[in-house]
mmCIF file of C-alpha atoms in Angstrom:
data_model
loop_
_atom_site.group_PDB
_atom_site.id
_atom_site.type_symbol
_atom_site.label_atom_id
_atom_site.label_comp_id
_atom_site.label_asym_id
_atom_site.label_seq_id
_atom_site.Cartn_x
_atom_site.Cartn_y
_atom_site.Cartn_z
ATOM 1 C CA MET R 1 15.161 15.815 -2.616
ATOM 2 C CA ILE R 2 12.294 18.103 -1.322
ATOM 3 C CA ASP R 3 13.004 19.686 2.613
ATOM 4 C CA ARG R 4 11.154 17.708 4.341
ATOM 5 C CA PRO R 5 7.787 19.619 6.261
ATOM 6 C CA THR R 6 7.786 19.899 9.526
ATOM 7 C CA VAL R 7 5.103 19.377 11.386
ATOM 8 C CA PRO R 8 2.763 21.295 12.690
ATOM 9 C CA PRO R 9 3.256 21.121 17.214
ATOM 10 C CA ARG R 10 -0.545 20.440 17.419
ATOM 11 C CA ARG R 11 -0.331 17.369 15.709
ATOM 12 C CA PRO R 12 -0.431 14.257 17.795
ATOM 13 C CA THR R 13 2.962 12.651 18.115
ATOM 14 C CA ALA R 14 3.974 9.411 17.541
ATOM 15 C CA PRO R 15 7.388 7.803 17.452
ATOM 16 C CA PRO R 16 10.275 8.814 15.595
ATOM 17 C CA PRO R 17 8.399 7.789 12.300
ATOM 18 C CA VAL R 18 9.667 6.685 8.311
ATOM 19 C CA GLN R 19 8.049 5.790 4.971
ATOM 20 C CA ARG R 20 5.146 3.110 4.879
ATOM 21 C CA THR R 21 5.948 1.858 2.126
ATOM 22 C CA GLY R 22 8.375 3.683 -0.316
ATOM 23 C CA PRO R 23 9.730 6.907 -0.629
ATOM 24 C CA ALA R 24 7.716 10.297 -0.355
ATOM 25 C CA ALA R 25 9.959 12.738 -0.926
ATOM 26 C CA ASP R 26 12.049 11.679 -4.483
ATOM 27 C CA PRO R 27 10.518 8.334 -4.585
ATOM 28 C CA ALA R 28 12.202 7.124 -7.626
ATOM 29 C CA ALA R 29 15.531 7.395 -5.504
ATOM 30 C CA PRO R 30 15.586 4.663 -2.605
ATOM 31 C CA SER R 31 18.943 4.067 -0.695
ATOM 32 C CA ALA R 32 20.460 0.892 -0.883
ATOM 33 C CA ALA R 33 21.622 -0.274 2.521
ATOM 34 C CA THR R 34 20.612 -2.872 4.413
ATOM 35 C CA ALA R 35 18.318 -2.318 7.182
ATOM 36 C CA PRO R 36 18.193 -4.043 10.855
ATOM 37 C CA PRO R 37 16.907 -7.739 10.228
ATOM 38 C CA GLN R 38 13.565 -9.068 12.507
ATOM 39 C CA ALA R 39 11.912 -12.106 13.601
ATOM 40 C CA ALA R 40 9.332 -12.751 11.290
ATOM 41 C CA GLY R 41 6.460 -14.959 10.714
ATOM 42 C CA PRO R 42 5.310 -18.914 11.389
ATOM 43 C CA GLY R 43 8.427 -20.918 10.348
ATOM 44 C CA ALA R 44 9.988 -18.016 9.185
ATOM 45 C CA ALA R 45 13.911 -17.133 8.559
ATOM 46 C CA ALA R 46 14.964 -13.774 10.061
ATOM 47 C CA VAL R 47 13.334 -10.399 7.792
ATOM 48 C CA THR R 48 15.846 -9.337 5.797
ATOM 49 C CA THR R 49 15.265 -6.058 3.803
ATOM 50 C CA ALA R 50 17.113 -4.024 1.180
ATOM 51 C CA HIS R 51 16.689 -0.550 1.644
ATOM 52 C CA THR R 52 17.436 2.010 4.933
ATOM 53 C CA THR R 53 14.960 3.370 6.517
ATOM 54 C CA PRO R 54 14.982 7.425 6.601
ATOM 55 C CA ARG R 55 13.596 9.098 9.839
ATOM 56 C CA THR R 56 10.920 10.356 8.122
ATOM 57 C CA SER R 57 8.627 9.728 5.171
ATOM 58 C CA GLY R 58 7.660 13.651 5.459
ATOM 59 C CA ASN R 59 3.783 12.515 5.324
ATOM 60 C CA LEU R 60 1.138 13.883 7.517
ATOM 61 C CA LEU R 61 -0.713 11.266 7.574
ATOM 62 C CA THR R 62 0.376 8.546 7.760
ATOM 63 C CA ASP R 63 3.374 9.289 10.326
ATOM 64 C CA GLN R 64 0.364 9.841 12.248
ATOM 65 C CA PRO R 65 -1.542 6.511 12.050
ATOM 66 C CA ALA R 66 -4.733 8.030 14.262
ATOM 67 C CA LEU R 67 -4.868 10.950 12.335
ATOM 68 C CA TYR R 68 -4.751 8.748 9.422
ATOM 69 C CA GLU R 69 -7.602 6.465 10.439
ATOM 70 C CA ALA R 70 -9.576 9.520 11.159
ATOM 71 C CA ARG R 71 -8.903 10.898 7.173
ATOM 72 C CA PHE R 72 -10.018 7.301 6.056
ATOM 73 C CA PRO R 73 -11.972 5.543 8.422
ATOM 74 C CA ASP R 74 -12.960 2.044 7.536
ATOM 75 C CA PRO R 75 -15.301 0.682 9.981
ATOM 76 C CA GLY R 76 -16.680 -2.325 8.074
ATOM 77 C CA ARG R 77 -13.760 -2.951 7.488
ATOM 78 C CA LEU R 78 -14.715 -3.259 3.905
ATOM 79 C CA ALA R 79 -10.645 -3.729 2.765
ATOM 80 C CA GLY R 80 -10.434 -6.691 4.704
ATOM 81 C CA ARG R 81 -13.395 -8.005 4.139
ATOM 82 C CA TRP R 82 -12.874 -7.943 0.391
ATOM 83 C CA ALA R 83 -9.101 -9.595 0.870
ATOM 84 C CA GLU R 84 -10.353 -12.901 2.680
ATOM 85 C CA ALA R 85 -13.168 -13.525 0.373
ATOM 86 C CA THR R 86 -10.684 -13.322 -2.421
ATOM 87 C CA LEU R 87 -8.968 -15.627 -0.632
ATOM 88 C CA ARG R 88 -11.437 -17.783 0.395
ATOM 89 C CA ALA R 89 -12.886 -18.228 -3.141
ATOM 90 C CA HIS R 90 -8.969 -18.881 -4.367
ATOM 91 C CA GLY R 91 -8.966 -21.617 -1.950
ATOM 92 C CA ALA R 92 -5.811 -19.972 -0.021
ATOM 93 C CA GLY R 93 -4.471 -21.259 2.692
ATOM 94 C CA PRO R 94 -4.244 -20.075 6.713
ATOM 95 C CA ARG R 95 -1.017 -18.416 6.227
ATOM 96 C CA VAL R 96 -1.086 -14.724 4.869
ATOM 97 C CA LEU R 97 1.903 -11.947 4.888
ATOM 98 C CA ASP R 98 -0.075 -8.001 4.334
ATOM 99 C CA LEU R 99 2.825 -6.047 2.968
ATOM 100 C CA GLY R 100 2.335 -2.708 3.915
ATOM 101 C CA CYS R 101 0.448 -2.991 5.991
ATOM 102 C CA GLY R 102 -0.007 0.389 7.493
ATOM 103 C CA THR R 103 -2.205 1.068 10.568
ATOM 104 C CA GLY R 104 -2.720 -2.964 10.948
ATOM 105 C CA ARG R 105 -6.408 -2.515 10.500
ATOM 106 C CA ASP R 106 -6.714 -5.076 7.298
ATOM 107 C CA ALA R 107 -4.159 -7.733 8.377
ATOM 108 C CA ALA R 108 -6.435 -7.708 11.807
ATOM 109 C CA HIS R 109 -8.956 -8.813 10.130
ATOM 110 C CA LEU R 110 -7.791 -11.278 8.596
ATOM 111 C CA GLN R 111 -6.142 -12.320 11.766
ATOM 112 C CA ALA R 112 -10.083 -12.391 13.172
ATOM 113 C CA ALA R 113 -11.149 -14.402 10.017
ATOM 114 C CA GLY R 114 -9.176 -17.499 11.651
ATOM 115 C CA ARG R 115 -5.410 -16.900 9.532
ATOM 116 C CA ARG R 116 -2.138 -16.778 10.951
ATOM 117 C CA VAL R 117 -0.916 -12.697 9.474
ATOM 118 C CA VAL R 118 2.477 -11.512 9.533
ATOM 119 C CA ALA R 119 1.926 -7.945 8.627
ATOM 120 C CA ALA R 120 4.611 -5.765 7.885
ATOM 121 C CA ASP R 121 6.037 -2.463 7.088
ATOM 122 C CA LEU R 122 8.976 0.102 6.827
ATOM 123 C CA SER R 123 7.096 2.721 9.285
ATOM 124 C CA PRO R 124 8.180 2.380 13.089
ATOM 125 C CA ALA R 125 4.947 5.059 13.948
ATOM 126 C CA MET R 126 2.561 2.836 11.870
ATOM 127 C CA LEU R 127 3.475 -0.654 14.021
ATOM 128 C CA HIS R 128 3.385 0.642 16.775
ATOM 129 C CA TYR R 129 -0.047 2.404 17.039
ATOM 130 C CA ALA R 130 -0.852 -1.279 14.615
ATOM 131 C CA GLN R 131 0.002 -3.720 17.363
ATOM 132 C CA ARG R 132 -2.105 -1.198 19.960
ATOM 133 C CA HIS R 133 -4.958 -0.335 18.485
ATOM 134 C CA HIS R 134 -5.527 -3.393 16.351
ATOM 135 C CA PRO R 135 -3.568 -6.429 17.525
ATOM 136 C CA GLY R 136 -3.198 -10.486 16.575
ATOM 137 C CA PRO R 137 -0.463 -10.238 13.536
ATOM 138 C CA ARG R 138 2.746 -10.662 13.865
ATOM 139 C CA TYR R 139 4.284 -6.767 12.850
ATOM 140 C CA VAL R 140 7.374 -6.863 11.883
ATOM 141 C CA THR R 141 9.773 -4.608 9.802
ATOM 142 C CA ALA R 142 10.519 -4.851 6.458
ATOM 143 C CA ASP R 143 11.278 -3.122 2.790
ATOM 144 C CA LEU R 144 8.331 -5.190 -0.194
ATOM 145 C CA ARG R 145 11.463 -3.764 -2.167
ATOM 146 C CA GLY R 146 13.693 -6.626 -0.887
ATOM 147 C CA PHE R 147 12.502 -9.193 2.087
ATOM 148 C CA ASP R 148 13.472 -12.439 3.034
ATOM 149 C CA PHE R 149 11.415 -14.196 5.544
ATOM 150 C CA GLY R 150 12.318 -17.707 4.306
ATOM 151 C CA ARG R 151 11.313 -19.840 1.623
ATOM 152 C CA GLY R 152 7.973 -20.922 1.318
ATOM 153 C CA VAL R 153 6.929 -20.300 4.697
ATOM 154 C CA PHE R 154 3.567 -18.415 3.075
ATOM 155 C CA ASP R 155 0.346 -19.204 1.588
ATOM 156 C CA ALA R 156 -1.157 -15.964 0.757
ATOM 157 C CA ILE R 157 0.709 -12.549 0.339
ATOM 158 C CA THR R 158 -2.391 -9.054 0.414
ATOM 159 C CA CYS R 159 -0.389 -5.729 -0.752
ATOM 160 C CA LEU R 160 -3.453 -3.827 -0.994
ATOM 161 C CA ASP R 161 -4.354 0.449 -1.481
ATOM 162 C CA SER R 162 -1.540 0.381 -4.360
ATOM 163 C CA ALA R 163 1.378 -0.530 -1.959
ATOM 164 C CA LEU R 164 2.517 -1.909 -4.251
ATOM 165 C CA LEU R 165 3.088 1.198 -6.393
ATOM 166 C CA TYR R 166 5.839 2.132 -3.945
ATOM 167 C CA CYS R 167 8.054 0.174 -6.336
ATOM 168 C CA HIS R 168 9.295 3.462 -8.657
ATOM 169 C CA THR R 169 12.350 1.424 -10.996
ATOM 170 C CA GLY R 170 12.421 -1.966 -12.352
ATOM 171 C CA ALA R 171 14.999 -2.810 -9.644
ATOM 172 C CA ASP R 172 12.092 -3.039 -7.106
ATOM 173 C CA LEU R 173 9.351 -4.394 -8.860
ATOM 174 C CA ASP R 174 11.575 -6.995 -9.825
ATOM 175 C CA GLY R 175 13.049 -7.400 -6.137
ATOM 176 C CA LEU R 176 9.869 -7.123 -4.675
ATOM 177 C CA LEU R 177 8.585 -9.929 -7.171
ATOM 178 C CA ALA R 178 11.328 -12.607 -6.370
ATOM 179 C CA SER R 179 10.561 -11.681 -2.174
ATOM 180 C CA CYS R 180 7.092 -12.996 -2.564
ATOM 181 C CA ARG R 181 8.344 -15.814 -5.237
ATOM 182 C CA ARG R 182 10.418 -16.448 -3.106
ATOM 183 C CA ALA R 183 8.391 -16.290 0.518
ATOM 184 C CA LEU R 184 5.037 -17.883 -1.077
ATOM 185 C CA ALA R 185 4.732 -22.010 -0.886
ATOM 186 C CA PRO R 186 3.845 -23.469 -4.908
ATOM 187 C CA GLY R 187 0.637 -22.289 -5.145
ATOM 188 C CA GLY R 188 0.278 -20.034 -3.108
ATOM 189 C CA LEU R 189 -1.332 -16.714 -3.793
ATOM 190 C CA LEU R 190 -0.249 -12.985 -4.203
ATOM 191 C CA LEU R 191 -4.023 -10.561 -3.904
ATOM 192 C CA ALA R 192 -2.826 -7.118 -4.540
ATOM 193 C CA GLU R 193 -4.776 -3.903 -5.240
ATOM 194 C CA LEU R 194 -3.690 -0.877 -7.184
ATOM 195 C CA ARG R 195 -4.330 1.916 -9.052
ATOM 196 C CA ASN R 196 -4.936 0.763 -13.072
ATOM 197 C CA GLY R 197 -1.443 2.910 -15.196
ATOM 198 C CA ALA R 198 -4.510 2.208 -18.081
ATOM 199 C CA PHE R 199 -7.105 4.423 -16.952
ATOM 200 C CA PHE R 200 -5.124 7.530 -17.253
ATOM 201 C CA LEU R 201 -4.780 6.607 -21.458
ATOM 202 C CA GLY R 202 -7.578 9.299 -22.302
ATOM 203 C CA ASN R 203 -8.662 9.663 -18.819
ATOM 204 C CA THR R 204 -7.555 13.320 -17.636
ATOM 205 C CA GLU R 205 -9.627 14.626 -14.969
ATOM 206 C CA LEU R 206 -7.941 13.793 -11.892
ATOM 207 C CA LEU R 207 -4.826 15.259 -12.995
ATOM 208 C CA ASP R 208 -3.832 19.172 -12.438
ATOM 209 C CA THR R 209 -6.979 20.388 -11.679
ATOM 210 C CA PRO R 210 -6.692 20.613 -7.637
ATOM 211 C CA GLY R 211 -9.048 18.331 -5.359
ATOM 212 C CA HIS R 212 -9.648 19.922 -1.850
ATOM 213 C CA THR R 213 -11.361 18.047 0.975
ATOM 214 C CA ARG R 214 -11.473 18.836 4.771
ATOM 215 C CA PHE R 215 -12.467 17.167 8.427
ATOM 216 C CA ASP R 216 -12.128 18.036 11.254
ATOM 217 C CA TRP R 217 -9.834 15.601 14.637
ATOM 218 C CA GLN R 218 -9.272 16.745 18.003
ATOM 219 C CA GLY R 219 -10.783 20.432 17.591
ATOM 220 C CA VAL R 220 -8.541 21.012 14.200
ATOM 221 C CA SER R 221 -10.086 21.696 11.231
ATOM 222 C CA TYR R 222 -7.661 19.323 8.492
ATOM 223 C CA SER R 223 -7.841 20.478 4.780
ATOM 224 C CA ALA R 224 -5.944 20.085 1.990
ATOM 225 C CA THR R 225 -5.179 21.143 -1.308
ATOM 226 C CA THR R 226 -4.327 17.828 -3.862
ATOM 227 C CA THR R 227 -3.013 18.097 -7.859
ATOM 228 C CA LEU R 228 -1.861 15.191 -9.539
ATOM 229 C CA ARG R 229 0.020 14.640 -12.425
ATOM 230 C CA LEU R 230 1.630 12.152 -14.264
ATOM 231 C CA ASP R 231 5.420 12.056 -15.189
ATOM 232 C CA ARG R 232 5.791 10.139 -18.075
ATOM 233 C CA ALA R 233 9.872 9.595 -18.151
ATOM 234 C CA GLY R 234 9.221 8.340 -15.133
ATOM 235 C CA GLN R 235 6.364 6.301 -15.642
ATOM 236 C CA LEU R 236 4.673 8.236 -12.297
ATOM 237 C CA LEU R 237 1.503 9.882 -10.825
ATOM 238 C CA ARG R 238 3.358 12.264 -8.673
ATOM 239 C CA ARG R 239 1.092 14.234 -6.178
ATOM 240 C CA ARG R 240 1.763 17.109 -4.202
ATOM 241 C CA ARG R 241 -1.097 17.918 -1.096
ATOM 242 C CA VAL R 242 -0.535 21.262 1.070
ATOM 243 C CA TRP R 243 -2.121 20.608 4.339
ATOM 244 C CA THR R 244 -3.494 23.789 6.285
ATOM 245 C CA PHE R 245 -4.927 24.234 9.713
ATOM 246 C CA ASP R 246 -6.766 26.481 11.350
ATOM 247 C CA ASP R 247 -5.300 26.443 14.501
ATOM 248 C CA GLY R 248 -2.535 28.968 13.195
ATOM 249 C CA SER R 249 0.348 26.389 12.325
ATOM 250 C CA ASP R 250 1.622 26.407 9.433
ATOM 251 C CA PRO R 251 1.101 24.739 6.109
ATOM 252 C CA VAL R 252 2.909 21.923 5.101
ATOM 253 C CA GLU R 253 4.028 20.753 1.385
ATOM 254 C CA GLN R 254 3.979 17.112 1.154
ATOM 255 C CA HIS R 255 4.791 15.309 -2.780
ATOM 256 C CA SER R 256 4.742 11.448 -3.275
ATOM 257 C CA ALA R 257 4.187 9.581 -5.994
ATOM 258 C CA TRP R 258 3.119 5.750 -7.334
ATOM 259 C CA ARG R 259 4.199 3.778 -10.646
ATOM 260 C CA LEU R 260 1.720 3.256 -12.715
ATOM 261 C CA LEU R 261 1.479 0.149 -14.254
ATOM 262 C CA PHE R 262 0.057 -0.799 -17.200
ATOM 263 C CA PRO R 263 -2.513 -4.429 -17.455
ATOM 264 C CA GLN R 264 -0.553 -6.920 -19.625
ATOM 265 C CA GLU R 265 3.188 -4.984 -18.703
ATOM 266 C CA LEU R 266 1.522 -5.813 -15.367
ATOM 267 C CA ARG R 267 1.097 -10.505 -16.106
ATOM 268 C CA HIS R 268 4.364 -10.167 -18.031
ATOM 269 C CA LEU R 269 6.419 -8.660 -14.545
ATOM 270 C CA LEU R 270 4.972 -11.361 -13.174
ATOM 271 C CA ALA R 271 4.993 -14.608 -15.467
ATOM 272 C CA SER R 272 8.917 -13.532 -15.694
ATOM 273 C CA HIS R 273 8.763 -14.368 -11.905
ATOM 274 C CA GLY R 274 7.204 -17.220 -12.197
ATOM 275 C CA PHE R 275 3.104 -16.273 -10.914
ATOM 276 C CA ARG R 276 0.325 -17.326 -12.949
ATOM 277 C CA VAL R 277 -2.456 -14.495 -13.421
ATOM 278 C CA HIS R 278 -6.293 -15.515 -12.712
ATOM 279 C CA GLU R 279 -7.664 -12.169 -11.958
ATOM 280 C CA LEU R 280 -6.577 -8.741 -13.258
ATOM 281 C CA HIS R 281 -9.675 -6.562 -13.330
ATOM 282 C CA ASP R 282 -10.655 -2.909 -12.431
ATOM 283 C CA GLY R 283 -13.696 -4.132 -9.629
ATOM 284 C CA PRO R 284 -15.785 -3.924 -8.104
ATOM 285 C CA GLY R 285 -13.520 -4.166 -5.005
ATOM 286 C CA PRO R 286 -12.530 -2.211 -1.941
ATOM 287 C CA ARG R 287 -12.264 0.962 -3.474
ATOM 288 C CA THR R 288 -14.339 1.153 -6.959
ATOM 289 C CA GLU R 289 -17.356 2.734 -7.378
ATOM 290 C CA PRO R 290 -20.063 0.891 -6.274
ATOM 291 C CA ALA R 291 -17.830 -0.761 -3.872
ATOM 292 C CA TRP R 292 -17.347 -4.333 -3.626
ATOM 293 C CA SER R 293 -19.971 -6.123 -1.131
ATOM 294 C CA GLU R 294 -20.669 -9.944 -0.079
ATOM 295 C CA ASP R 295 -23.394 -10.378 -2.813
ATOM 296 C CA ALA R 296 -21.571 -7.649 -5.585
ATOM 297 C CA PRO R 297 -21.777 -9.847 -9.195
ATOM 298 C CA PRO R 298 -18.915 -11.357 -10.165
ATOM 299 C CA PRO R 299 -15.169 -9.605 -11.992
ATOM 300 C CA ARG R 300 -16.173 -7.847 -15.064
ATOM 301 C CA GLY R 301 -12.832 -8.357 -16.462
ATOM 302 C CA THR R 302 -12.116 -4.932 -17.328
ATOM 303 C CA ALA R 303 -9.314 -2.544 -17.300
ATOM 304 C CA ASP R 304 -11.456 0.719 -17.687
ATOM 305 C CA GLY R 305 -11.360 1.516 -14.366
ATOM 306 C CA ASP R 306 -8.598 3.279 -11.757
ATOM 307 C CA ARG R 307 -8.397 0.527 -9.784
ATOM 308 C CA LEU R 308 -6.873 -3.173 -10.530
ATOM 309 C CA HIS R 309 -7.714 -5.633 -8.656
ATOM 310 C CA LEU R 310 -4.660 -8.609 -9.014
ATOM 311 C CA VAL R 311 -4.798 -12.485 -8.002
ATOM 312 C CA ALA R 312 -1.976 -14.749 -8.864
ATOM 313 C CA GLU R 313 -0.939 -17.768 -7.987
ATOM 314 C CA ARG R 314 2.805 -18.662 -7.882
ATOM 315 C CA ALA R 315 4.020 -21.671 -10.365
ATOM 316 C CA PRO R 316 4.200 -24.939 -8.413
ATOM 317 C CA TYR R 317 7.428 -25.801 -10.014
ATOM 318 C CA GLU R 318 10.799 -24.975 -8.672
ATOM 319 C CA ARG R 319 13.053 -22.469 -10.709
#
């Protein structure tokens, strides 16, 4: 485990933060206790989760949601619009679970579009922020690696911005997909948007060379140096990020990782849990270049880009 960084004192405060939807310090080794159950969505049973929520994620942005939205603004609600258009195109019903909801922007857009949304996350900081700034959905605490909302209580599940890839082990992925299948009604849809593991077969432009970003917020300049590397044994994309500030605060070093899944591997996992894949492609989507829009051409059906977009149906039969 790495040392948890101390957030500089001038950063905005929030309720005691925990990780968003997966481990941050050593993501390959989640704990195995049980978090307190909470009430869930429409017609659902109590939520149970499979892992303890740690007291801090050690992630400057996700521990402080207002800062996260300043760094990743989405005034046009592009991700939410893409999710709503995709659900509508596939005839999804109104009851939606948004897994790894973060600040709640996408969940609130789906709610405003007329759906009945339960939005789930592990982070009290994110959920507190979402309730205040993006009201409408029902916000609950749940771990995507194992949850129980009852059987067949949702028509669709969304899992955006690579949240699915915080499941780093086979057991994590099995826990997620078994939980999704249980929560979905027969014929319900799983919609996910995530990094594409196949992109890193021969493509190295995102790896090993540090990237630099800078933005200003509330009178402070934030600079980040980010390096990505492949952990082939773990099948993980690991990220090291060092934050510096122009107010004299000490630098903050952070580590996180995503599981890298290949398209055929993902198809096999879904089939083993009773899902049929309708779409699996690299774009266009909300984080592709060019980005998706309402008049975008149909999906290309390829998997060459660095994002994957998944639509899978829970088979109508019971296992």
